[in-house]
PDB file of C-alpha atoms in Angstrom:
ATOM      1  CA  ALA A   1      44.703 -37.239 -33.007  1.00  0.00           C
ATOM      2  CA  GLN A   2      48.299 -38.270 -33.013  1.00  0.00           C
ATOM      3  CA  SER A   3      50.860 -35.494 -32.547  1.00  0.00           C
ATOM      4  CA  VAL A   4      54.626 -35.424 -32.458  1.00  0.00           C
ATOM      5  CA  THR A   5      56.546 -32.875 -30.430  1.00  0.00           C
ATOM      6  CA  GLN A   6      60.192 -32.050 -30.927  1.00  0.00           C
ATOM      7  CA  LEU A   7      61.840 -30.025 -28.194  1.00  0.00           C
ATOM      8  CA  GLY A   8      64.113 -27.318 -29.540  1.00  0.00           C
ATOM      9  CA  SER A   9      63.872 -25.960 -33.048  1.00  0.00           C
ATOM     10  CA  HIS A  10      67.655 -25.441 -33.037  1.00  0.00           C
ATOM     11  CA  VAL A  11      70.311 -27.512 -31.300  1.00  0.00           C
ATOM     12  CA  SER A  12      74.032 -26.743 -31.389  1.00  0.00           C
ATOM     13  CA  VAL A  13      76.722 -29.221 -30.406  1.00  0.00           C
ATOM     14  CA  SER A  14      80.475 -29.225 -30.781  1.00  0.00           C
ATOM     15  CA  GLU A  15      82.114 -31.611 -33.196  1.00  0.00           C
ATOM     16  CA  GLY A  16      82.808 -34.851 -31.319  1.00  0.00           C
ATOM     17  CA  ALA A  17      80.172 -34.203 -28.676  1.00  0.00           C
ATOM     18  CA  LEU A  18      77.024 -36.187 -27.996  1.00  0.00           C
ATOM     19  CA  VAL A  19      73.995 -35.397 -30.126  1.00  0.00           C
ATOM     20  CA  LEU A  20      70.596 -35.646 -28.431  1.00  0.00           C
ATOM     21  CA  LEU A  21      67.440 -34.628 -30.278  1.00  0.00           C
ATOM     22  CA  ARG A  22      64.224 -35.025 -28.332  1.00  0.00           C
ATOM     23  CA  CYS A  23      60.909 -36.343 -29.588  1.00  0.00           C
ATOM     24  CA  ASN A  24      57.669 -37.180 -27.802  1.00  0.00           C
ATOM     25  CA  TYR A  25      54.511 -38.651 -29.288  1.00  0.00           C
ATOM     26  CA  SER A  26      50.983 -38.338 -28.009  1.00  0.00           C
ATOM     27  CA  SER A  27      49.319 -41.627 -28.850  1.00  0.00           C
ATOM     28  CA  SER A  28      48.206 -43.970 -26.056  1.00  0.00           C
ATOM     29  CA  VAL A  29      48.911 -46.824 -28.428  1.00  0.00           C
ATOM     30  CA  PRO A  30      52.563 -46.944 -29.460  1.00  0.00           C
ATOM     31  CA  PRO A  31      52.714 -45.917 -33.082  1.00  0.00           C
ATOM     32  CA  TYR A  32      55.372 -46.657 -35.631  1.00  0.00           C
ATOM     33  CA  LEU A  33      58.048 -43.994 -35.185  1.00  0.00           C
ATOM     34  CA  PHE A  34      60.631 -42.571 -37.535  1.00  0.00           C
ATOM     35  CA  TRP A  35      63.460 -40.117 -37.691  1.00  0.00           C
ATOM     36  CA  TYR A  36      64.078 -38.406 -41.018  1.00  0.00           C
ATOM     37  CA  VAL A  37      66.974 -36.126 -41.959  1.00  0.00           C
ATOM     38  CA  GLN A  38      66.832 -33.338 -44.511  1.00  0.00           C
ATOM     39  CA  TYR A  39      70.063 -31.924 -45.857  1.00  0.00           C
ATOM     40  CA  PRO A  40      69.933 -28.520 -47.558  1.00  0.00           C
ATOM     41  CA  ASN A  41      68.046 -28.610 -50.858  1.00  0.00           C
ATOM     42  CA  GLN A  42      67.409 -32.326 -50.564  1.00  0.00           C
ATOM     43  CA  GLY A  43      64.452 -34.540 -49.751  1.00  0.00           C
ATOM     44  CA  LEU A  44      63.664 -36.416 -46.569  1.00  0.00           C
ATOM     45  CA  GLN A  45      65.901 -39.405 -45.890  1.00  0.00           C
ATOM     46  CA  LEU A  46      64.935 -42.082 -43.397  1.00  0.00           C
ATOM     47  CA  LEU A  47      67.482 -42.401 -40.585  1.00  0.00           C
ATOM     48  CA  LEU A  48      65.744 -45.147 -38.635  1.00  0.00           C
ATOM     49  CA  LYS A  49      62.352 -46.537 -37.698  1.00  0.00           C
ATOM     50  CA  TYR A  50      60.732 -48.206 -34.711  1.00  0.00           C
ATOM     51  CA  THR A  51      58.227 -50.927 -35.520  1.00  0.00           C
ATOM     52  CA  SER A  52      57.961 -52.628 -32.099  1.00  0.00           C
ATOM     53  CA  ALA A  53      60.619 -55.245 -32.807  1.00  0.00           C
ATOM     54  CA  ALA A  54      63.224 -53.701 -30.488  1.00  0.00           C
ATOM     55  CA  THR A  55      63.192 -50.615 -28.296  1.00  0.00           C
ATOM     56  CA  LEU A  56      66.710 -49.539 -29.261  1.00  0.00           C
ATOM     57  CA  VAL A  57      66.873 -48.882 -32.955  1.00  0.00           C
ATOM     58  CA  LYS A  58      70.080 -48.335 -34.867  1.00  0.00           C
ATOM     59  CA  GLY A  59      70.064 -46.282 -38.022  1.00  0.00           C
ATOM     60  CA  ILE A  60      72.381 -44.941 -40.632  1.00  0.00           C
ATOM     61  CA  ASN A  61      75.323 -42.608 -40.034  1.00  0.00           C
ATOM     62  CA  GLY A  62      75.810 -43.803 -36.446  1.00  0.00           C
ATOM     63  CA  PHE A  63      72.453 -42.576 -35.163  1.00  0.00           C
ATOM     64  CA  GLU A  64      70.234 -44.546 -32.851  1.00  0.00           C
ATOM     65  CA  ALA A  65      66.974 -43.951 -31.017  1.00  0.00           C
ATOM     66  CA  GLU A  66      65.364 -45.535 -28.005  1.00  0.00           C
ATOM     67  CA  PHE A  67      61.632 -46.053 -27.701  1.00  0.00           C
ATOM     68  CA  LYS A  68      60.431 -45.488 -24.130  1.00  0.00           C
ATOM     69  CA  LYS A  69      56.747 -46.209 -23.720  1.00  0.00           C
ATOM     70  CA  SER A  70      56.623 -44.928 -20.135  1.00  0.00           C
ATOM     71  CA  GLU A  71      57.899 -41.545 -21.318  1.00  0.00           C
ATOM     72  CA  THR A  72      56.188 -41.632 -24.755  1.00  0.00           C
ATOM     73  CA  SER A  73      59.574 -40.650 -26.127  1.00  0.00           C
ATOM     74  CA  PHE A  74      61.757 -41.568 -29.068  1.00  0.00           C
ATOM     75  CA  HIS A  75      64.883 -39.462 -28.678  1.00  0.00           C
ATOM     76  CA  LEU A  76      67.617 -39.557 -31.314  1.00  0.00           C
ATOM     77  CA  THR A  77      71.259 -39.820 -30.275  1.00  0.00           C
ATOM     78  CA  LYS A  78      74.701 -40.054 -31.762  1.00  0.00           C
ATOM     79  CA  PRO A  79      77.764 -40.475 -29.530  1.00  0.00           C
ATOM     80  CA  SER A  80      80.077 -38.205 -31.502  1.00  0.00           C
ATOM     81  CA  ALA A  81      78.874 -35.427 -33.793  1.00  0.00           C
ATOM     82  CA  HIS A  82      80.448 -34.862 -37.176  1.00  0.00           C
ATOM     83  CA  MET A  83      80.324 -31.710 -39.263  1.00  0.00           C
ATOM     84  CA  SER A  84      78.390 -33.617 -41.924  1.00  0.00           C
ATOM     85  CA  ASP A  85      75.548 -34.190 -39.427  1.00  0.00           C
ATOM     86  CA  ALA A  86      74.444 -30.575 -39.764  1.00  0.00           C
ATOM     87  CA  ALA A  87      70.896 -30.816 -41.131  1.00  0.00           C
ATOM     88  CA  GLU A  88      67.232 -30.659 -40.167  1.00  0.00           C
ATOM     89  CA  TYR A  89      65.897 -33.683 -38.321  1.00  0.00           C
ATOM     90  CA  PHE A  90      62.238 -34.668 -38.223  1.00  0.00           C
ATOM     91  CA  CYS A  91      60.605 -37.085 -35.840  1.00  0.00           C
ATOM     92  CA  ALA A  92      57.477 -38.687 -37.283  1.00  0.00           C
ATOM     93  CA  ALA A  93      54.783 -41.205 -36.393  1.00  0.00           C
ATOM     94  CA  LEU A  94      52.455 -43.531 -38.230  1.00  0.00           C
ATOM     95  CA  GLU A  95      49.480 -44.917 -36.327  1.00  0.00           C
ATOM     96  CA  ASN A  96      48.716 -48.575 -36.910  1.00  0.00           C
ATOM     97  CA  ARG A  97      47.563 -48.915 -40.455  1.00  0.00           C
ATOM     98  CA  ASP A  98      46.908 -45.246 -41.066  1.00  0.00           C
ATOM     99  CA  ASP A  99      48.060 -44.019 -44.374  1.00  0.00           C
ATOM    100  CA  LYS A 100      49.712 -40.805 -43.317  1.00  0.00           C
ATOM    101  CA  ILE A 101      52.864 -39.890 -41.472  1.00  0.00           C
ATOM    102  CA  ILE A 102      52.571 -37.170 -38.830  1.00  0.00           C
ATOM    103  CA  PHE A 103      55.694 -35.059 -38.565  1.00  0.00           C
ATOM    104  CA  GLY A 104      57.140 -32.990 -35.782  1.00  0.00           C
ATOM    105  CA  LYS A 105      58.205 -29.417 -36.501  1.00  0.00           C
ATOM    106  CA  GLY A 106      61.823 -30.397 -36.967  1.00  0.00           C
ATOM    107  CA  THR A 107      65.068 -29.611 -35.190  1.00  0.00           C
ATOM    108  CA  ARG A 108      67.930 -27.945 -37.002  1.00  0.00           C
ATOM    109  CA  LEU A 109      71.226 -29.397 -35.806  1.00  0.00           C
ATOM    110  CA  HIS A 110      74.255 -27.109 -35.929  1.00  0.00           C
ATOM    111  CA  ILE A 111      77.727 -28.542 -35.458  1.00  0.00           C
ATOM    112  CA  LEU A 112      80.325 -26.214 -33.994  1.00  0.00           C
ATOM    113  CA  PRO A 113      83.973 -26.717 -34.948  1.00  0.00           C
TER     114      PRO A 113
ATOM    115  CA  GLU B   1      69.539 -47.180 -55.448  1.00  0.00           C
ATOM    116  CA  PRO B   2      66.041 -46.405 -56.723  1.00  0.00           C
ATOM    117  CA  GLU B   3      64.711 -42.997 -55.779  1.00  0.00           C
ATOM    118  CA  VAL B   4      61.664 -40.808 -56.093  1.00  0.00           C
ATOM    119  CA  THR B   5      62.138 -37.902 -58.471  1.00  0.00           C
ATOM    120  CA  GLN B   6      60.179 -34.671 -58.723  1.00  0.00           C
ATOM    121  CA  THR B   7      59.955 -31.948 -61.335  1.00  0.00           C
ATOM    122  CA  PRO B   8      60.346 -29.059 -61.423  1.00  0.00           C
ATOM    123  CA  SER B   9      62.580 -28.318 -58.463  1.00  0.00           C
ATOM    124  CA  HIS B  10      61.201 -24.791 -58.278  1.00  0.00           C
ATOM    125  CA  GLN B  11      58.012 -23.370 -59.777  1.00  0.00           C
ATOM    126  CA  VAL B  12      56.921 -19.761 -59.675  1.00  0.00           C
ATOM    127  CA  THR B  13      53.347 -18.982 -60.614  1.00  0.00           C
ATOM    128  CA  GLN B  14      50.863 -16.158 -60.333  1.00  0.00           C
ATOM    129  CA  MET B  15      47.878 -16.330 -58.039  1.00  0.00           C
ATOM    130  CA  GLY B  16      44.899 -17.931 -59.736  1.00  0.00           C
ATOM    131  CA  GLN B  17      46.991 -19.977 -62.160  1.00  0.00           C
ATOM    132  CA  GLU B  18      46.923 -23.752 -62.369  1.00  0.00           C
ATOM    133  CA  VAL B  19      50.056 -25.714 -61.561  1.00  0.00           C
ATOM    134  CA  ILE B  20      50.933 -29.344 -61.964  1.00  0.00           C
ATOM    135  CA  LEU B  21      53.671 -30.852 -59.860  1.00  0.00           C
ATOM    136  CA  ARG B  22      55.132 -34.060 -61.152  1.00  0.00           C
ATOM    137  CA  CYS B  23      56.586 -37.069 -59.423  1.00  0.00           C
ATOM    138  CA  VAL B  24      58.027 -40.350 -60.570  1.00  0.00           C
ATOM    139  CA  PRO B  25      57.683 -42.859 -57.723  1.00  0.00           C
ATOM    140  CA  ILE B  26      59.877 -45.911 -57.299  1.00  0.00           C
ATOM    141  CA  SER B  27      58.809 -48.377 -59.954  1.00  0.00           C
ATOM    142  CA  ASN B  28      57.531 -51.311 -57.877  1.00  0.00           C
ATOM    143  CA  HIS B  29      55.782 -49.160 -55.285  1.00  0.00           C
ATOM    144  CA  LEU B  30      52.009 -49.201 -55.024  1.00  0.00           C
ATOM    145  CA  TYR B  31      51.238 -46.408 -52.582  1.00  0.00           C
ATOM    146  CA  PHE B  32      51.795 -42.753 -53.380  1.00  0.00           C
ATOM    147  CA  TYR B  33      51.636 -39.648 -51.239  1.00  0.00           C
ATOM    148  CA  TRP B  34      51.888 -35.883 -51.335  1.00  0.00           C
ATOM    149  CA  TYR B  35      53.034 -33.826 -48.378  1.00  0.00           C
ATOM    150  CA  ARG B  36      53.775 -30.143 -48.111  1.00  0.00           C
ATOM    151  CA  GLN B  37      55.950 -27.967 -45.907  1.00  0.00           C
ATOM    152  CA  ILE B  38      55.194 -24.285 -45.604  1.00  0.00           C
ATOM    153  CA  LEU B  39      58.377 -22.365 -44.833  1.00  0.00           C
ATOM    154  CA  GLY B  40      59.214 -22.644 -41.146  1.00  0.00           C
ATOM    155  CA  GLN B  41      56.419 -25.087 -40.425  1.00  0.00           C
ATOM    156  CA  LYS B  42      56.095 -28.839 -40.129  1.00  0.00           C
ATOM    157  CA  VAL B  43      55.691 -31.287 -42.987  1.00  0.00           C
ATOM    158  CA  GLU B  44      51.960 -31.936 -43.442  1.00  0.00           C
ATOM    159  CA  PHE B  45      50.174 -34.840 -45.101  1.00  0.00           C
ATOM    160  CA  LEU B  46      48.008 -33.933 -48.076  1.00  0.00           C
ATOM    161  CA  VAL B  47      46.825 -37.113 -49.739  1.00  0.00           C
ATOM    162  CA  SER B  48      47.517 -40.803 -50.261  1.00  0.00           C
ATOM    163  CA  PHE B  49      46.724 -42.738 -53.410  1.00  0.00           C
ATOM    164  CA  TYR B  50      46.427 -46.448 -54.049  1.00  0.00           C
ATOM    165  CA  ASN B  51      44.923 -48.539 -56.794  1.00  0.00           C
ATOM    166  CA  ASN B  52      44.099 -45.461 -58.863  1.00  0.00           C
ATOM    167  CA  GLU B  53      42.093 -43.742 -56.199  1.00  0.00           C
ATOM    168  CA  ILE B  54      42.543 -41.514 -53.199  1.00  0.00           C
ATOM    169  CA  SER B  55      42.713 -43.579 -50.019  1.00  0.00           C
ATOM    170  CA  GLU B  56      42.993 -40.729 -47.554  1.00  0.00           C
ATOM    171  CA  LYS B  57      43.170 -36.945 -47.689  1.00  0.00           C
ATOM    172  CA  SER B  58      43.651 -34.169 -45.188  1.00  0.00           C
ATOM    173  CA  GLU B  59      41.580 -31.049 -44.590  1.00  0.00           C
ATOM    174  CA  ILE B  60      44.131 -29.110 -46.632  1.00  0.00           C
ATOM    175  CA  PHE B  61      43.334 -31.165 -49.723  1.00  0.00           C
ATOM    176  CA  ASP B  62      40.229 -29.308 -50.813  1.00  0.00           C
ATOM    177  CA  ASP B  63      38.524 -29.095 -54.201  1.00  0.00           C
ATOM    178  CA  GLN B  64      41.377 -27.004 -55.581  1.00  0.00           C
ATOM    179  CA  PHE B  65      43.664 -30.019 -55.381  1.00  0.00           C
ATOM    180  CA  SER B  66      43.614 -33.180 -57.420  1.00  0.00           C
ATOM    181  CA  VAL B  67      45.957 -36.095 -57.991  1.00  0.00           C
ATOM    182  CA  GLU B  68      46.375 -38.367 -60.920  1.00  0.00           C
ATOM    183  CA  ARG B  69      48.463 -41.259 -62.112  1.00  0.00           C
ATOM    184  CA  PRO B  70      48.208 -40.597 -65.834  1.00  0.00           C
ATOM    185  CA  ASP B  71      50.445 -43.468 -66.863  1.00  0.00           C
ATOM    186  CA  GLY B  72      52.434 -46.260 -65.279  1.00  0.00           C
ATOM    187  CA  SER B  73      55.197 -44.056 -63.987  1.00  0.00           C
ATOM    188  CA  ASN B  74      54.039 -40.519 -63.141  1.00  0.00           C
ATOM    189  CA  PHE B  75      52.051 -39.250 -60.190  1.00  0.00           C
ATOM    190  CA  THR B  76      50.880 -35.652 -60.347  1.00  0.00           C
ATOM    191  CA  LEU B  77      49.445 -33.067 -57.999  1.00  0.00           C
ATOM    192  CA  LYS B  78      47.359 -30.334 -59.601  1.00  0.00           C
ATOM    193  CA  ILE B  79      46.365 -27.120 -57.913  1.00  0.00           C
ATOM    194  CA  ARG B  80      43.557 -25.629 -59.972  1.00  0.00           C
ATOM    195  CA  SER B  81      43.695 -21.986 -58.883  1.00  0.00           C
ATOM    196  CA  THR B  82      46.702 -21.207 -56.751  1.00  0.00           C
ATOM    197  CA  LYS B  83      46.560 -18.953 -53.722  1.00  0.00           C
ATOM    198  CA  LEU B  84      49.385 -17.145 -51.972  1.00  0.00           C
ATOM    199  CA  GLU B  85      49.092 -19.577 -49.071  1.00  0.00           C
ATOM    200  CA  ASP B  86      49.830 -22.498 -51.393  1.00  0.00           C
ATOM    201  CA  SER B  87      53.461 -21.395 -51.445  1.00  0.00           C
ATOM    202  CA  ALA B  88      55.362 -24.288 -49.915  1.00  0.00           C
ATOM    203  CA  MET B  89      57.700 -27.184 -50.572  1.00  0.00           C
ATOM    204  CA  TYR B  90      55.731 -30.121 -51.908  1.00  0.00           C
ATOM    205  CA  PHE B  91      57.100 -33.604 -51.328  1.00  0.00           C
ATOM    206  CA  CYS B  92      56.058 -36.734 -53.140  1.00  0.00           C
ATOM    207  CA  ALA B  93      56.568 -40.103 -51.474  1.00  0.00           C
ATOM    208  CA  SER B  94      55.975 -43.732 -52.390  1.00  0.00           C
ATOM    209  CA  SER B  95      56.012 -47.034 -50.583  1.00  0.00           C
ATOM    210  CA  GLU B  96      55.484 -50.713 -51.145  1.00  0.00           C
ATOM    211  CA  GLY B  97      52.714 -50.540 -48.550  1.00  0.00           C
ATOM    212  CA  TRP B  98      52.019 -52.761 -45.595  1.00  0.00           C
ATOM    213  CA  GLY B  99      53.520 -56.176 -45.962  1.00  0.00           C
ATOM    214  CA  VAL B 100      54.160 -59.203 -43.813  1.00  0.00           C
ATOM    215  CA  ALA B 101      57.073 -57.407 -42.186  1.00  0.00           C
ATOM    216  CA  GLY B 102      54.867 -54.541 -41.116  1.00  0.00           C
ATOM    217  CA  VAL B 103      54.972 -50.912 -42.082  1.00  0.00           C
ATOM    218  CA  GLY B 104      56.470 -50.080 -45.424  1.00  0.00           C
ATOM    219  CA  GLU B 105      58.909 -47.217 -45.551  1.00  0.00           C
ATOM    220  CA  GLN B 106      57.822 -44.109 -47.404  1.00  0.00           C
ATOM    221  CA  TYR B 107      60.574 -42.860 -49.702  1.00  0.00           C
ATOM    222  CA  PHE B 108      60.512 -39.127 -50.267  1.00  0.00           C
ATOM    223  CA  GLY B 109      61.488 -37.134 -53.302  1.00  0.00           C
ATOM    224  CA  PRO B 110      63.610 -33.954 -53.142  1.00  0.00           C
ATOM    225  CA  GLY B 111      60.567 -31.703 -53.299  1.00  0.00           C
ATOM    226  CA  THR B 112      59.237 -28.961 -55.532  1.00  0.00           C
ATOM    227  CA  ARG B 113      59.336 -25.456 -54.137  1.00  0.00           C
ATOM    228  CA  LEU B 114      56.170 -23.657 -55.256  1.00  0.00           C
ATOM    229  CA  THR B 115      56.124 -19.892 -55.026  1.00  0.00           C
ATOM    230  CA  VAL B 116      52.818 -18.147 -55.681  1.00  0.00           C
ATOM    231  CA  THR B 117      53.082 -14.424 -56.342  1.00  0.00           C
TER     232      THR B 117
END
């Protein structure tokens, strides 16, 4: 069964520094991949998605992610962190035409002033 | 921008009681989902619903759970006899489904926090 692994349940970066949140998937067939963000007391908002059109995917709020098949990875990056980026980030996968999204455990991003 | 809404935002109930969690999906969406997130754990799929029937369900979605689309706008999750371990955040989601462009995005609601005492 498909699984999604996020390294680090908490990541802290200084404001202005690079954000890197790691995600690996288990499927031998590249799935559809997503990054969701959850701000406190809010729902899950889609940041970006990979659907095999391009390996580098740009999302909202300056985030991007690169799909690397050889590493089965889909890490999320942002060149310069902002205080408003503090939130929980979930990597997720959808296999082919399956009906369910499989989520990673989430990474809480803390931004240090 | 259209959004998925859920009510209530927080529900407290006693063990053994029935609860109904309500969702209003985005109006032109055809696929509906429930997920849950136990505190400190990952978001887990519960059930998907299309064309007035369940299309897929997880092992968590046992006979205590049911879903319904009682009218053209609401989508509900009922837990018949709640247990302590049902305490979680429950998210509703909807999507247009799979189209020519490929996978349809699932839009998530803000969640209902269910506390079973």
